[in-house]
Coordinates of C-alpha atoms and ligand atoms in Angstrom, one line a residue:
X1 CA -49.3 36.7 0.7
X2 CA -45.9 36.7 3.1
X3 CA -45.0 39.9 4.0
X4 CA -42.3 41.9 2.0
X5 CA -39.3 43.6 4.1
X6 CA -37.1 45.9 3.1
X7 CA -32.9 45.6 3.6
X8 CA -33.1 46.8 7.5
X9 CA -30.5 45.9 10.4
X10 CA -32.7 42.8 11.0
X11 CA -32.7 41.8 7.1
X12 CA -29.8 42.4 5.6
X13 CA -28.6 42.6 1.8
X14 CA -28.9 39.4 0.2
X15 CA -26.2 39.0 -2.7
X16 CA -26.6 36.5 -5.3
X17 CA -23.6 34.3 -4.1
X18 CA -21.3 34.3 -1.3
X19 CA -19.1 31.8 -0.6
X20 CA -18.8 30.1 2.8
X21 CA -15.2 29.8 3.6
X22 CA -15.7 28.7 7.4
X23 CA -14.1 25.2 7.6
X24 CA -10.2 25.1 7.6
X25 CA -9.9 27.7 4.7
X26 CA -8.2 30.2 6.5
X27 CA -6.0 27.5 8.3
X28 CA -4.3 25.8 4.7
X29 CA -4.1 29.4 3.2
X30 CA -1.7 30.6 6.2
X31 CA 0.0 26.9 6.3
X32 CA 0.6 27.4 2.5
X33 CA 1.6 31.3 3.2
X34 CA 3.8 30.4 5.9
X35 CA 5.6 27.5 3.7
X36 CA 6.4 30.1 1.4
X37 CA 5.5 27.6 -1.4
X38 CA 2.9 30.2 -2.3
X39 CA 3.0 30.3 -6.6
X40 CA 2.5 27.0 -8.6
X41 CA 4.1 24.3 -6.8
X42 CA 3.8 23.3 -3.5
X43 CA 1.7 20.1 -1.4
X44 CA -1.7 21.8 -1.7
X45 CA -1.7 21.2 -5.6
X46 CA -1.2 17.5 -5.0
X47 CA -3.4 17.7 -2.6
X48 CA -6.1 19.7 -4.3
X49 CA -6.0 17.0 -7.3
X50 CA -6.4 13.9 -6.0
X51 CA -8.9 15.0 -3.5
X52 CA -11.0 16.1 -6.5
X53 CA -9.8 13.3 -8.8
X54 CA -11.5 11.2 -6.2
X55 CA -14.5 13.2 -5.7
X56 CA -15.6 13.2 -9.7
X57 CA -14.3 9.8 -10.3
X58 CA -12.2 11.0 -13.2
X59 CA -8.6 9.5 -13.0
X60 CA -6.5 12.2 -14.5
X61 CA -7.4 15.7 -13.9
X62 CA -5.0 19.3 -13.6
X63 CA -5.5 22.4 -11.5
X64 CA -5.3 25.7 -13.9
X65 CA -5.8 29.1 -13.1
X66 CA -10.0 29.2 -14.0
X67 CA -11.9 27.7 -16.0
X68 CA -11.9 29.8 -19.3
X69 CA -8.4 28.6 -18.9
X70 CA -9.0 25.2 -18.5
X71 CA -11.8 25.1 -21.6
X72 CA -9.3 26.7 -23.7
X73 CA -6.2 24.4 -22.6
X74 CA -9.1 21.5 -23.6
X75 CA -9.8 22.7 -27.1
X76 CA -6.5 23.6 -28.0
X77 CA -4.8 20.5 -27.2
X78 CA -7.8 18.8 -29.3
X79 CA -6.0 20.5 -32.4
X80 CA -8.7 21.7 -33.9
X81 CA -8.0 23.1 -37.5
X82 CA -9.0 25.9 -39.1
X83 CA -13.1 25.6 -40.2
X84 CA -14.0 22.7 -38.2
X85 CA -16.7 23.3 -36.1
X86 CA -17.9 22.6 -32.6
X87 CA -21.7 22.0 -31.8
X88 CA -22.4 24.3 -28.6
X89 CA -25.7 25.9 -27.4
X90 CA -26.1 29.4 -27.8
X91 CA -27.8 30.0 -24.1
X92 CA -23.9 29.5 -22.1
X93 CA -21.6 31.4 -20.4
X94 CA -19.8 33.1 -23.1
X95 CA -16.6 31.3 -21.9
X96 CA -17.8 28.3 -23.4
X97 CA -18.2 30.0 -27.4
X98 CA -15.2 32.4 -26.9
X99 CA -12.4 29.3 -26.1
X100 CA -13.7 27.6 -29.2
X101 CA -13.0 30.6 -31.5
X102 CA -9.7 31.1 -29.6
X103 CA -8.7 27.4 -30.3
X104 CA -9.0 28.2 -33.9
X105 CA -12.5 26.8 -34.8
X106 CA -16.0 27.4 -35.3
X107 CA -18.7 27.4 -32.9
X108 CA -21.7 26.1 -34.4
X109 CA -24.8 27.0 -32.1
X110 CA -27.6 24.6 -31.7
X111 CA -30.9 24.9 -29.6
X112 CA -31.9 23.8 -26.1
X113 CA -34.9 22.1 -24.7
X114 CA -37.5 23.9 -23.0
X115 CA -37.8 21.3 -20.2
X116 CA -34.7 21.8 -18.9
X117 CA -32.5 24.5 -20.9
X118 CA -29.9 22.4 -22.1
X119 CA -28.5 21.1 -25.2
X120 CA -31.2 19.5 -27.2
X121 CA -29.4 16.2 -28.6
X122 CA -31.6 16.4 -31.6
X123 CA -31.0 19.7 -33.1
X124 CA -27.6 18.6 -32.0
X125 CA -27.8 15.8 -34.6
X126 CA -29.1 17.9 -37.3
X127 CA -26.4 20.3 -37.0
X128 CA -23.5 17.8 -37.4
X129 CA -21.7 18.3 -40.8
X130 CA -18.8 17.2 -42.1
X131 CA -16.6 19.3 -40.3
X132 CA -17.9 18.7 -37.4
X133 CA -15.2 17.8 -34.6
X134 CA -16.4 18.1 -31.7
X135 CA -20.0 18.5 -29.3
X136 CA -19.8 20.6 -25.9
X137 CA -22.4 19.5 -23.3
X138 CA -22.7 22.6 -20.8
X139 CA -24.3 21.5 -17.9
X140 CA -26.2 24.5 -17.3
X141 CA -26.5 25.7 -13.7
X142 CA -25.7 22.3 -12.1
X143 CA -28.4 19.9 -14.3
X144 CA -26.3 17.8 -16.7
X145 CA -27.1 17.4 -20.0
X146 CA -28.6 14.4 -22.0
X147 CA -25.5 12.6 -21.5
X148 CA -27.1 9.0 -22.9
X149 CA -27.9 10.8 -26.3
X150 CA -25.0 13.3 -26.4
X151 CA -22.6 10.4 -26.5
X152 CA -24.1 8.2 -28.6
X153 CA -24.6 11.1 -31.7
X154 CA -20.9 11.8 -30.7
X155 CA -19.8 8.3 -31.3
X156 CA -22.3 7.7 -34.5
X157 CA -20.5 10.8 -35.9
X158 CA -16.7 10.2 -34.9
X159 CA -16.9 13.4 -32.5
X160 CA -15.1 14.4 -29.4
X161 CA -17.6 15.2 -26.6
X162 CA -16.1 17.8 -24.5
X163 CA -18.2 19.0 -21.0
X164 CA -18.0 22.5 -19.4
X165 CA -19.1 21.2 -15.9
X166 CA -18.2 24.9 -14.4
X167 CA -21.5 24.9 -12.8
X168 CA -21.9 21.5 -12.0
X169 CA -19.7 20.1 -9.3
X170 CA -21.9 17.6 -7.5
X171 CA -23.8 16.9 -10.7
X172 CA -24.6 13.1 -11.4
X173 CA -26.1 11.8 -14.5
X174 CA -27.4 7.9 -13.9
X175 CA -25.8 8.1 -10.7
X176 CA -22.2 8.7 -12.5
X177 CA -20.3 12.1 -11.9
X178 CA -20.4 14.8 -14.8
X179 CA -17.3 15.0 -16.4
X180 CA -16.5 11.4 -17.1
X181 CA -18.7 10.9 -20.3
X182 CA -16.5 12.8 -22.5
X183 CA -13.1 12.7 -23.3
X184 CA -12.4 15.5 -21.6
X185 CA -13.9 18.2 -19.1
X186 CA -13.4 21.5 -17.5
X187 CA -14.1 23.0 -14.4
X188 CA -14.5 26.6 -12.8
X189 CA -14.2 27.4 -8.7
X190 CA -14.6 30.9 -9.7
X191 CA -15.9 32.8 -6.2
X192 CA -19.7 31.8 -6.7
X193 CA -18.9 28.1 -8.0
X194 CA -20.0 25.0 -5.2
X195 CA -16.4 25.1 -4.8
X196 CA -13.8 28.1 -5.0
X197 CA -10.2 28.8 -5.0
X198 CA -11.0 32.1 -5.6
X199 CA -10.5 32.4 -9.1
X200 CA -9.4 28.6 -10.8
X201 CA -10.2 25.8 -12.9
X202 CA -9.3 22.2 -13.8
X203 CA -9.4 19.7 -17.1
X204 CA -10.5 16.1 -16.7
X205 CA -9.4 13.6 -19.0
X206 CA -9.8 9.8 -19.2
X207 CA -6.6 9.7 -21.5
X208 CA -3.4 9.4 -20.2
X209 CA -2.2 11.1 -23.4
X210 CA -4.5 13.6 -23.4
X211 CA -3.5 14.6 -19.8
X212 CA 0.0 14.7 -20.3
X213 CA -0.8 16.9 -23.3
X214 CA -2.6 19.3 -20.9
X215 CA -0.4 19.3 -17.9
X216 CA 2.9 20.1 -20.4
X217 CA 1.1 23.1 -22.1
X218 CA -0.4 24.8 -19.3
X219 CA 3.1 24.7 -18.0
X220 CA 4.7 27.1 -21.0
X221 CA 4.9 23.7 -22.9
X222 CA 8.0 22.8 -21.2
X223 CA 9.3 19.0 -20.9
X224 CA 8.5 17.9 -17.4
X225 CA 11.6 16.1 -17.8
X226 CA 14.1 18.7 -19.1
X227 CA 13.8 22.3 -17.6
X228 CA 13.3 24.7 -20.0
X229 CA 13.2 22.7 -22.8
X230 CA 9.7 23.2 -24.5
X231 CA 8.7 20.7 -26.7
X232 CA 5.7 22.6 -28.3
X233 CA 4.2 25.9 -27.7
X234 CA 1.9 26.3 -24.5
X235 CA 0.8 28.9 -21.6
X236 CA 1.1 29.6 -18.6
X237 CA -2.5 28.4 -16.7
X238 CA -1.4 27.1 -13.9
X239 CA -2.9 26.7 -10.8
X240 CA -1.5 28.2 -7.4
X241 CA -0.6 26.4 -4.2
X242 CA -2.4 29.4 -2.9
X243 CA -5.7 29.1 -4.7
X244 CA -5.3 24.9 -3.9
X245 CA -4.9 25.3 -0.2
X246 CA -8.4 26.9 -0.1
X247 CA -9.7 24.7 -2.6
X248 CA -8.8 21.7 -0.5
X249 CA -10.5 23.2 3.1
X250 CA -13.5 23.9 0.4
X251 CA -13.3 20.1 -1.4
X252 CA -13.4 18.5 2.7
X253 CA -17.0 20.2 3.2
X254 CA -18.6 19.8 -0.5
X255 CA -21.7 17.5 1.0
X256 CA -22.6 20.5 3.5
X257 CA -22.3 22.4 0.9
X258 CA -24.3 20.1 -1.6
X259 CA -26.5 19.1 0.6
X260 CA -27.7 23.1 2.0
X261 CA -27.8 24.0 -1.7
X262 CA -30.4 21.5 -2.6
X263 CA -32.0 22.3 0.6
X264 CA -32.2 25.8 -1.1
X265 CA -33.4 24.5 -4.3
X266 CA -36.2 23.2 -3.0
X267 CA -37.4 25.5 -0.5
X268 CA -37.6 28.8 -3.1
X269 CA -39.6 26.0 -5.7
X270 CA -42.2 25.0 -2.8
X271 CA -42.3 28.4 -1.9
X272 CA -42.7 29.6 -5.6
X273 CA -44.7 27.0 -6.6
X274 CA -48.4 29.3 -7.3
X275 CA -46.2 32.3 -8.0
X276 CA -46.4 31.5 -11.6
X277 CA -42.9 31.4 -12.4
X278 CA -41.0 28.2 -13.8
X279 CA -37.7 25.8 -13.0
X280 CA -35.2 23.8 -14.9
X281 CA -37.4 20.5 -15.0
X282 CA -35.3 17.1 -14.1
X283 CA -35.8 13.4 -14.8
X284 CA -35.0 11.0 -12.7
X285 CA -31.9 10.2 -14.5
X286 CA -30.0 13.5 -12.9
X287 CA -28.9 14.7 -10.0
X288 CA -28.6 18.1 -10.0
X289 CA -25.5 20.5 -8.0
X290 CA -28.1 23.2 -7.8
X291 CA -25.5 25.5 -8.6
X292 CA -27.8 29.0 -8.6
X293 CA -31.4 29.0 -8.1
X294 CA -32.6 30.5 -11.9
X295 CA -36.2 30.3 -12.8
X296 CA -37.8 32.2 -16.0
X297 CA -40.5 35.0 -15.2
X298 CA -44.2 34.5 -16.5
X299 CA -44.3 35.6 -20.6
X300 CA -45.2 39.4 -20.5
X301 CA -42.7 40.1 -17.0
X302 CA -40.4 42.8 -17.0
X303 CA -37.6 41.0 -16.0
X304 CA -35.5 44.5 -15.4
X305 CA -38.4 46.1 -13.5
X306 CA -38.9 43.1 -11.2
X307 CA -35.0 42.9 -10.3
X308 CA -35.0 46.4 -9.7
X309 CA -37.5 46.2 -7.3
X310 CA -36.3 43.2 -5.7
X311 CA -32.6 45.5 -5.3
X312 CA -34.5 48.1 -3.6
X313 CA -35.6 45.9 -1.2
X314 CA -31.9 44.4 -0.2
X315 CA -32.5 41.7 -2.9
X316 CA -29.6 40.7 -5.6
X317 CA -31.1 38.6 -8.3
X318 CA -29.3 38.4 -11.9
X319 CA -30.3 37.9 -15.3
X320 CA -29.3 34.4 -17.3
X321 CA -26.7 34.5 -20.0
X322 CA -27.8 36.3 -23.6
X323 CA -27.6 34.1 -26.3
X324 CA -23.9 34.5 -27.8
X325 CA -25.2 34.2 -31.5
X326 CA -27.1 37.3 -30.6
X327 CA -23.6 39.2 -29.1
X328 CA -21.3 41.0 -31.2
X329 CA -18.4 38.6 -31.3
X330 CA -20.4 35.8 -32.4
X331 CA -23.4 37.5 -34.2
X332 CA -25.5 35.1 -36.6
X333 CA -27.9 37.6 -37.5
X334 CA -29.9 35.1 -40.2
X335 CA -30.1 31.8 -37.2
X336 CA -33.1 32.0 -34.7
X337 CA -33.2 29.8 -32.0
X338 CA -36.4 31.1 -30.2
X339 CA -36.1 27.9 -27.0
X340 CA -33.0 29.9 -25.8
X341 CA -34.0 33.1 -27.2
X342 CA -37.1 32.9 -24.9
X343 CA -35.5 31.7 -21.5
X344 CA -32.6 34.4 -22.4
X345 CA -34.8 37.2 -22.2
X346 CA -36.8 35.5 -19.1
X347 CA -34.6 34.1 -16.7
X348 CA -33.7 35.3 -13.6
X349 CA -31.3 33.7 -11.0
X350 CA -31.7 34.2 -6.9
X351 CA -29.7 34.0 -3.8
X352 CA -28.3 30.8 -3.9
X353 CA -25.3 30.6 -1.4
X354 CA -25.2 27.5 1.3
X355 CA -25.5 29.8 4.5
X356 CA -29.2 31.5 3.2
X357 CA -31.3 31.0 6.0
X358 CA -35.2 29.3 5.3
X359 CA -35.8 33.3 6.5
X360 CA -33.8 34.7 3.9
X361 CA -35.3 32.2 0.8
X362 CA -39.0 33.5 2.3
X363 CA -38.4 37.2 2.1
X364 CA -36.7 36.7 -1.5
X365 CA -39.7 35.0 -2.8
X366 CA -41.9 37.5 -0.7
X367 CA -40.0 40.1 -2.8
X368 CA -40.4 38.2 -5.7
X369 CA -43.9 37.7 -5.6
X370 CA -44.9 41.1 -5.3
X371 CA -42.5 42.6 -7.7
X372 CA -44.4 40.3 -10.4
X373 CA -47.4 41.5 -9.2
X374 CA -46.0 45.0 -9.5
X375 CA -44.1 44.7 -12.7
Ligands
PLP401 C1 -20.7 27.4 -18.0 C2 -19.4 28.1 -17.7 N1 -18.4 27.8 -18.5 C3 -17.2 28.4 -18.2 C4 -17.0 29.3 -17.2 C5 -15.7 30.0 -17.0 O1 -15.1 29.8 -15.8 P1 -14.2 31.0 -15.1 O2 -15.1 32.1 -14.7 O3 -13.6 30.3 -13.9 O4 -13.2 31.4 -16.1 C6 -18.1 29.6 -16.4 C7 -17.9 30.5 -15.2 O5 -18.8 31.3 -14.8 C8 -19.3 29.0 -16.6 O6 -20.4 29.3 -15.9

């Protein structure tokens, strides 16, 4: 068994995420302080979006302030009316339930697979009613969803396939970038996203309309050609030149960052492998960003006891999302969806930031290992 070592001089805290912000972060943030262009216009914006425009291979996309934002600025200018529903899974970040209701539908909660955790196109399928608009594919911690099946039950139906790719910058499905199967996309950079602006987000739309649309309204809904003239009612979402000019510096090193992230992936599975706990399974269809290491404890664990342990050791590990139909906003006491239910009350995600040494990933799963033995 590797040896377990406590948080010492020599072996420091270990925080779930932390970005690294050592390329020419610091350099754009002071050129963008020193411009004085420093709220939502400026060259770092324009910058920011076409560099990531490129990078996901989506032709019209708009910097907002994060990505609750930018989900929300996506549903609402879907005009979704009052009682039509849209198919999401239960196991998400909560943004991706709570934007729906706030866009003035219903979120309709449907299962994921075991394999992988993700939207399960077939329960998908049985789900679908009549007032059934739209289908959001969450591409949970980095692995994209079915995006083959998801699109084709959206087009046999007449749906609108949205994607929360928050997590998943860098994720590929068939060799194409997230984002670009549906008709529109959002994005977080949130501080423990691949990329970060701090706190920001983006939508990503192959329609010209539809992009219009979204730039107007997260801009108070004001006609880009008459100032202060707003030609329906909007918000204010926007994106700063602030938050861009870091994004940017962050955007120019996303393979390191990719590319130390899977190297992280795959070193806490190898070195997990007889520990008894279990991954996110992929097929060779997807790429995955590795966004955070999460795996799901043996059946019996106690997940609190084992991350308490880990803590007192130097060691930040944090629980997966709770099911939103089992949270008080959302609460569908009669629907049981024991796939998510299961990986909900069993998943744990690790250290997963791009400067953990192959030192670091060993004492974690050292930690881990004997916490389970322990717990
Ligand atoms: C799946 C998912 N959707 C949406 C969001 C919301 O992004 P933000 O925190 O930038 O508002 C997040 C952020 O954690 C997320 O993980």
């Amino acid at each position: 068994m590797l040896p377990v070592v406590g948080p010492s001089k020599r072996n420091p805290f270990l925080p779930v995420y932390q970005p690294d912000l050592s390329g020419n972060e610091r350099a754009y943030l002071m050129e963008a302080f020193d411009s004085t262009w420093i709220s939502s216009r400026g060259e770092f914006l324009d910058r920011f979006e076409a560099a990531i425009a490129s990078r996901i291979e989506i032709p019209y996309v708009s910097a907002v302030c994060n990505g609750t934002a930018a989900l929300h600025l996506a549903l609402h200018c879907l005009d979704l009316q009052p009682g039509e529903e849209v198919i999401v899974p239960s196991f998400t970040y909560i943004a991706s339930v709570n934007t729906i209701v706030q866009a003035g539908a219903v979120p309709v909660f449907a299962e994921v697979r075991a394999e992988d955790w993700l939207l399960d196109p077939e329960d998908v399928r049985r789900r679908v009613t009549s007032r059934t608009r739209a289908i959001m594919a969450v591409h949970l911690y980095g692995l994209p969803c079915d995006m083959d099946r998801l699109s084709a039950i959206a087009e046999e139906f007449g749906c609108t396939l949205i994607e929360d790719c928050a997590e998943a910058l860098g994720a590929k499905w068939r060799g194409r970038h997230v984002g670009g199967f549906g008709r529109v996309s959002a994005w977080s950079f949130f501080g423990n996203k691949t990329v970060t602006t701090g706190e920001g987000g983006l939508v990503a739309t192959t329609d010209p309309a539809l992009h219009r649309r979204m730039a107007i309204v997260k801009g108070q809904g004001m006609d880009p050609d008459r100032r202060y003239w707003h030609v329906e009612l909007g918000f204010n979402y926007r994106m700063t030149n602030i938050a861009a000019a870091i994004g940017l510096a962050q955007l120019e090193r996303l393979d390191d960052i990719l590319r130390r992230k899977r190297t992280i992936a795959a070193q806490y599975r190898t070195a997990l492998s007889q520990s008894g706990v279990s991954f996110q399974s992929a097929t060779a269809a997807v790429e995955s960003s590795e966004w955070l290491v999460t795996l799901l404890l043996p059946e019996g664990a106690d997940r609190d006891a084992v991350m308490q342990r880990m803590l007192q050791e130097g060691i930040e590990t944090r629980p997966v999302f709770y099911c939103a139909h089992n949270m008080p906003p959302h609460l569908r006491q009669s629907l049981s969806l024991p796939i998510s239910e299961s990986i909900a009350a069993r998943g744990v995600s690790l250290p997963s930031y791009p400067t953990l040494s192959l030192e670091d990933v060993l004492r974690v799963c050292a930690s881990l290992t004997g916490a389970l033995q322990r717990a």
